[in-house]
């Protein structure tokens, strides 16, 4: 247990260091993006005077380090600043609502794809080289090869345009919350499922196969244990390890990086907000979104590492993790 | 077995949850739903010209343009008079209140006009209103504006979308972006930044019987294709600023029609203070190489003079000031000859800069490049995003392609973009004849004489001008259920007159 606490603390330290470095890199990257936000906002009828007035009003003329300092000291106390566009509207009031939507989308996708891909992965692994295995493997490979903007369009065409089961665009009707409109989540979630299914089911299949061929499973089978018992009680526990790693590694993407899926479906989440921010050069908004995504990635990687150490006694007891 | 059950259960939960969500709710109120671009700034004065349906419904102007006739009509001003254009007296409407309950009066007009000159705001109309010497509230409902020099068409400037009448008691600097407030037919009920806005009928609106609908629901959608999908699936009724490709796709779709309320201009300007376009023969050669019919078809997928117009002067074909000069017609041989005379027997190489993300930019520049190539112009296309184009290249390059909104009174545009000292003089013109004509049209009080100057000017452009003016349609996709869609050249859609079946 002491070892686990040590791993946790060391991970936490490196997480904080990563965030500090990343926050500066994010700030610099957004800084060197081409174009001028004041010019962008005011358009063609902008005069030099109006551009200068706007730059001054938004504090864009201050030195780089001063602006970074101002930004990061706000971020530390939870103040993400104001959008360049909406004066008097804090980013906190825009962002968290969208993050909430994205979390609901991610959770829905998670609930669909995790059991589905593990189940079919195990099935394929157990029935190795049987027709059912070939079908599952082929399907997994096919969906994995399709990028989400292709599978998404297919889903829209079939389920929204032809069958009319779900809306074409995942827009929230004004004045309604996402809980009244959960049907807008389904198609984006299915689209994510198609991407993840191949990954996870194939990983599950191959680890299942290698576990099923190991000596202790053979011994269990030879001593006359029922097959179901062997598979679920003995094999699955060990075969899940690599799958958990893969799922954990993708959590960051799932909760923060759904830019393509959200933009394609017009889903009102963090990904499409980031897209809007980039399109309109809304620097504070981009910084807030990217920083949040970085945090989600780092934390989910950390949790995966810790879970892995916990599940794998070799790391827990011998210090395999450096 | 237990685990199999668990898996089935896990799969079933989302299905059960989502099964209920699909039921459409009956609309209790009459509403028009709009999908618009995500707006940037929305405070009048620095408003970037997005979200027209929102601002044009919340704010009002002293005067408005009749969408059918193009005539100027009273709105918050009931009448106005001038002595040859130097002193303007506006009588204001009584009994109008702002959404916050304060009474509209002359102080508000004075505040709105003087605000244009406040340096801390960076007002987009600062240059246009610098001509004002003083604004005086004569009484509660009379305003007197004295100009530094005569401007007989000054009243037209008050139709500009930046000139919404603001309340002198309201803190627009801190509330303008989050709680817009004016005297308009709709009030802001709910604004979700970057997502949506809900406008409700103003119960105290000063015109009996208007507005006709109870609310306007505006979705801010950054992707135009997503907006069109919303229109096709009946989630919105109006989508402004659609492209010609979308028009082609939607033509013949039941329940949707594409209308073109007015044209916008695209200026292709040649820089005249540098070779090669300092030689009028080169400019003429360039103009002889153009084929208006091909441009119309390639750029807007429409026929010439049917939604798309082509001219060599900055006066729009839809205006009264327009002089119908027959088109030059394409003559590649003549173009080559002119180039040879000008000392370019083997043609010449030049650059055309444009905003690649601006409607019609790519199509128009590509078509021009190909047409000009046959006459010996080797044009290198330089496309940049609009902010980079405007801040780094515009006004400093051999050929520019820039979008210009239509103006009811063209004299202001002429002074800004074609006069020697104009701030947006993209072709670097400084021609004494033209300068003089522009001066005269902005000062002449007699409309007939003004027309004479306008016609002379258009002839000058035809002979010497550095300009090709392609007038492209503003396209709006609307549901058949929307009646009386009105959208005049001031770019401000008039939702108060609209109804929905």
mmCIF file with all atom_site columns, N, CA and C in Angstrom, chain B residues 9 80 103 106 153 162 175 181 226 254 257 266 306 320 322 350 373 389 391 418 426 428 465 478 501:
data_model
loop_
_atom_site.group_PDB
_atom_site.id
_atom_site.type_symbol
_atom_site.label_atom_id
_atom_site.label_alt_id
_atom_site.label_comp_id
_atom_site.label_asym_id
_atom_site.label_entity_id
_atom_site.label_seq_id
_atom_site.pdbx_PDB_ins_code
_atom_site.Cartn_x
_atom_site.Cartn_y
_atom_site.Cartn_z
_atom_site.occupancy
_atom_site.B_iso_or_equiv
_atom_site.pdbx_formal_charge
_atom_site.auth_seq_id
_atom_site.auth_comp_id
_atom_site.auth_asym_id
_atom_site.auth_atom_id
_atom_site.pdbx_PDB_model_num
ATOM 1  N N  . UNK B 1 9   ? -28.509 -5.335 -19.854 1.00 0.00 ? 9   UNK B N  1
ATOM 2  C CA . UNK B 1 9   ? -29.103 -4.247 -19.094 1.00 0.00 ? 9   UNK B CA 1
ATOM 3  C C  . UNK B 1 9   ? -28.420 -2.914 -19.408 1.00 0.00 ? 9   UNK B C  1
ATOM 4  N N  . UNK B 1 80  ? -38.151 65.197 -41.131 1.00 0.00 ? 80  UNK B N  1
ATOM 5  C CA . UNK B 1 80  ? -36.871 65.888 -41.080 1.00 0.00 ? 80  UNK B CA 1
ATOM 6  C C  . UNK B 1 80  ? -36.808 66.929 -42.181 1.00 0.00 ? 80  UNK B C  1
ATOM 7  N N  . UNK B 1 103 ? -38.000 56.666 -21.224 1.00 0.00 ? 103 UNK B N  1
ATOM 8  C CA . UNK B 1 103 ? -38.684 57.287 -22.359 1.00 0.00 ? 103 UNK B CA 1
ATOM 9  C C  . UNK B 1 103 ? -37.672 57.731 -23.415 1.00 0.00 ? 103 UNK B C  1
ATOM 10 N N  . UNK B 1 106 ? -34.983 63.354 -27.278 1.00 0.00 ? 106 UNK B N  1
ATOM 11 C CA . UNK B 1 106 ? -33.897 63.953 -28.054 1.00 0.00 ? 106 UNK B CA 1
ATOM 12 C C  . UNK B 1 106 ? -32.518 63.677 -27.454 1.00 0.00 ? 106 UNK B C  1
ATOM 13 N N  . UNK B 1 153 ? -27.270 64.467 -48.612 1.00 0.00 ? 153 UNK B N  1
ATOM 14 C CA . UNK B 1 153 ? -27.777 63.103 -48.455 1.00 0.00 ? 153 UNK B CA 1
ATOM 15 C C  . UNK B 1 153 ? -27.414 62.526 -47.087 1.00 0.00 ? 153 UNK B C  1
ATOM 16 N N  . UNK B 1 162 ? -24.833 50.460 -37.950 1.00 0.00 ? 162 UNK B N  1
ATOM 17 C CA . UNK B 1 162 ? -24.132 50.877 -36.732 1.00 0.00 ? 162 UNK B CA 1
ATOM 18 C C  . UNK B 1 162 ? -24.840 52.004 -36.001 1.00 0.00 ? 162 UNK B C  1
ATOM 19 N N  . UNK B 1 175 ? -22.928 46.407 -20.523 1.00 0.00 ? 175 UNK B N  1
ATOM 20 C CA . UNK B 1 175 ? -24.082 45.532 -20.730 1.00 0.00 ? 175 UNK B CA 1
ATOM 21 C C  . UNK B 1 175 ? -24.403 45.269 -22.200 1.00 0.00 ? 175 UNK B C  1
ATOM 22 N N  . UNK B 1 181 ? -30.192 46.311 -25.455 1.00 0.00 ? 181 UNK B N  1
ATOM 23 C CA . UNK B 1 181 ? -31.441 46.971 -25.084 1.00 0.00 ? 181 UNK B CA 1
ATOM 24 C C  . UNK B 1 181 ? -31.694 48.173 -25.985 1.00 0.00 ? 181 UNK B C  1
ATOM 25 N N  . UNK B 1 226 ? -24.618 22.763 -41.499 1.00 0.00 ? 226 UNK B N  1
ATOM 26 C CA . UNK B 1 226 ? -25.444 22.350 -40.360 1.00 0.00 ? 226 UNK B CA 1
ATOM 27 C C  . UNK B 1 226 ? -26.720 23.186 -40.322 1.00 0.00 ? 226 UNK B C  1
ATOM 28 N N  . UNK B 1 254 ? -39.140 20.750 -51.720 1.00 0.00 ? 254 UNK B N  1
ATOM 29 C CA . UNK B 1 254 ? -40.466 21.200 -51.282 1.00 0.00 ? 254 UNK B CA 1
ATOM 30 C C  . UNK B 1 254 ? -40.391 21.937 -49.958 1.00 0.00 ? 254 UNK B C  1
ATOM 31 N N  . UNK B 1 257 ? -37.669 27.882 -50.031 1.00 0.00 ? 257 UNK B N  1
ATOM 32 C CA . UNK B 1 257 ? -37.336 28.686 -51.203 1.00 0.00 ? 257 UNK B CA 1
ATOM 33 C C  . UNK B 1 257 ? -36.119 29.564 -50.905 1.00 0.00 ? 257 UNK B C  1
ATOM 34 N N  . UNK B 1 266 ? -18.609 43.139 -55.126 1.00 0.00 ? 266 UNK B N  1
ATOM 35 C CA . UNK B 1 266 ? -17.235 42.667 -55.031 1.00 0.00 ? 266 UNK B CA 1
ATOM 36 C C  . UNK B 1 266 ? -16.414 43.539 -55.970 1.00 0.00 ? 266 UNK B C  1
ATOM 37 N N  . UNK B 1 306 ? -29.648 38.664 -63.832 1.00 0.00 ? 306 UNK B N  1
ATOM 38 C CA . UNK B 1 306 ? -30.739 37.973 -63.168 1.00 0.00 ? 306 UNK B CA 1
ATOM 39 C C  . UNK B 1 306 ? -30.190 37.489 -61.821 1.00 0.00 ? 306 UNK B C  1
ATOM 40 N N  . UNK B 1 320 ? -30.919 54.342 -58.223 1.00 0.00 ? 320 UNK B N  1
ATOM 41 C CA . UNK B 1 320 ? -31.434 55.329 -59.169 1.00 0.00 ? 320 UNK B CA 1
ATOM 42 C C  . UNK B 1 320 ? -30.299 56.068 -59.873 1.00 0.00 ? 320 UNK B C  1
ATOM 43 N N  . UNK B 1 322 ? -27.708 54.915 -61.061 1.00 0.00 ? 322 UNK B N  1
ATOM 44 C CA . UNK B 1 322 ? -27.010 54.061 -62.017 1.00 0.00 ? 322 UNK B CA 1
ATOM 45 C C  . UNK B 1 322 ? -27.231 54.530 -63.449 1.00 0.00 ? 322 UNK B C  1
ATOM 46 N N  . UNK B 1 350 ? 1.245   39.375 -62.665 1.00 0.00 ? 350 UNK B N  1
ATOM 47 C CA . UNK B 1 350 ? 0.849   40.210 -61.531 1.00 0.00 ? 350 UNK B CA 1
ATOM 48 C C  . UNK B 1 350 ? 0.181   39.336 -60.467 1.00 0.00 ? 350 UNK B C  1
ATOM 49 N N  . UNK B 1 373 ? -5.960  35.180 -68.376 1.00 0.00 ? 373 UNK B N  1
ATOM 50 C CA . UNK B 1 373 ? -4.808  34.436 -68.900 1.00 0.00 ? 373 UNK B CA 1
ATOM 51 C C  . UNK B 1 373 ? -4.795  34.424 -70.419 1.00 0.00 ? 373 UNK B C  1
ATOM 52 N N  . UNK B 1 389 ? -5.956  39.031 -44.699 1.00 0.00 ? 389 UNK B N  1
ATOM 53 C CA . UNK B 1 389 ? -6.043  39.792 -45.941 1.00 0.00 ? 389 UNK B CA 1
ATOM 54 C C  . UNK B 1 389 ? -6.218  41.283 -45.645 1.00 0.00 ? 389 UNK B C  1
ATOM 55 N N  . UNK B 1 391 ? -5.767  43.017 -42.780 1.00 0.00 ? 391 UNK B N  1
ATOM 56 C CA . UNK B 1 391 ? -4.790  43.730 -41.953 1.00 0.00 ? 391 UNK B CA 1
ATOM 57 C C  . UNK B 1 391 ? -3.405  43.775 -42.590 1.00 0.00 ? 391 UNK B C  1
ATOM 58 N N  . UNK B 1 418 ? -12.575 55.994 -53.343 1.00 0.00 ? 418 UNK B N  1
ATOM 59 C CA . UNK B 1 418 ? -12.071 56.389 -54.662 1.00 0.00 ? 418 UNK B CA 1
ATOM 60 C C  . UNK B 1 418 ? -11.504 57.799 -54.707 1.00 0.00 ? 418 UNK B C  1
ATOM 61 N N  . UNK B 1 426 ? -8.344  51.604 -52.307 1.00 0.00 ? 426 UNK B N  1
ATOM 62 C CA . UNK B 1 426 ? -7.563  50.403 -52.603 1.00 0.00 ? 426 UNK B CA 1
ATOM 63 C C  . UNK B 1 426 ? -6.788  50.520 -53.909 1.00 0.00 ? 426 UNK B C  1
ATOM 64 N N  . UNK B 1 428 ? -5.492  53.302 -55.063 1.00 0.00 ? 428 UNK B N  1
ATOM 65 C CA . UNK B 1 428 ? -4.576  54.444 -54.960 1.00 0.00 ? 428 UNK B CA 1
ATOM 66 C C  . UNK B 1 428 ? -4.858  55.491 -56.030 1.00 0.00 ? 428 UNK B C  1
ATOM 67 N N  . UNK B 1 465 ? -11.298 53.917 -65.465 1.00 0.00 ? 465 UNK B N  1
ATOM 68 C CA . UNK B 1 465 ? -11.360 53.333 -64.122 1.00 0.00 ? 465 UNK B CA 1
ATOM 69 C C  . UNK B 1 465 ? -10.502 52.097 -63.917 1.00 0.00 ? 465 UNK B C  1
ATOM 70 N N  . UNK B 1 478 ? -35.438 30.325 -46.966 1.00 0.00 ? 478 UNK B N  1
ATOM 71 C CA . UNK B 1 478 ? -36.525 30.410 -45.988 1.00 0.00 ? 478 UNK B CA 1
ATOM 72 C C  . UNK B 1 478 ? -37.556 29.324 -46.238 1.00 0.00 ? 478 UNK B C  1
ATOM 73 N N  . UNK B 1 501 ? -46.988 30.885 -41.063 1.00 0.00 ? 501 UNK B N  1
ATOM 74 C CA . UNK B 1 501 ? -48.248 30.138 -41.209 1.00 0.00 ? 501 UNK B CA 1
ATOM 75 C C  . UNK B 1 501 ? -48.253 28.900 -40.317 1.00 0.00 ? 501 UNK B C  1
#
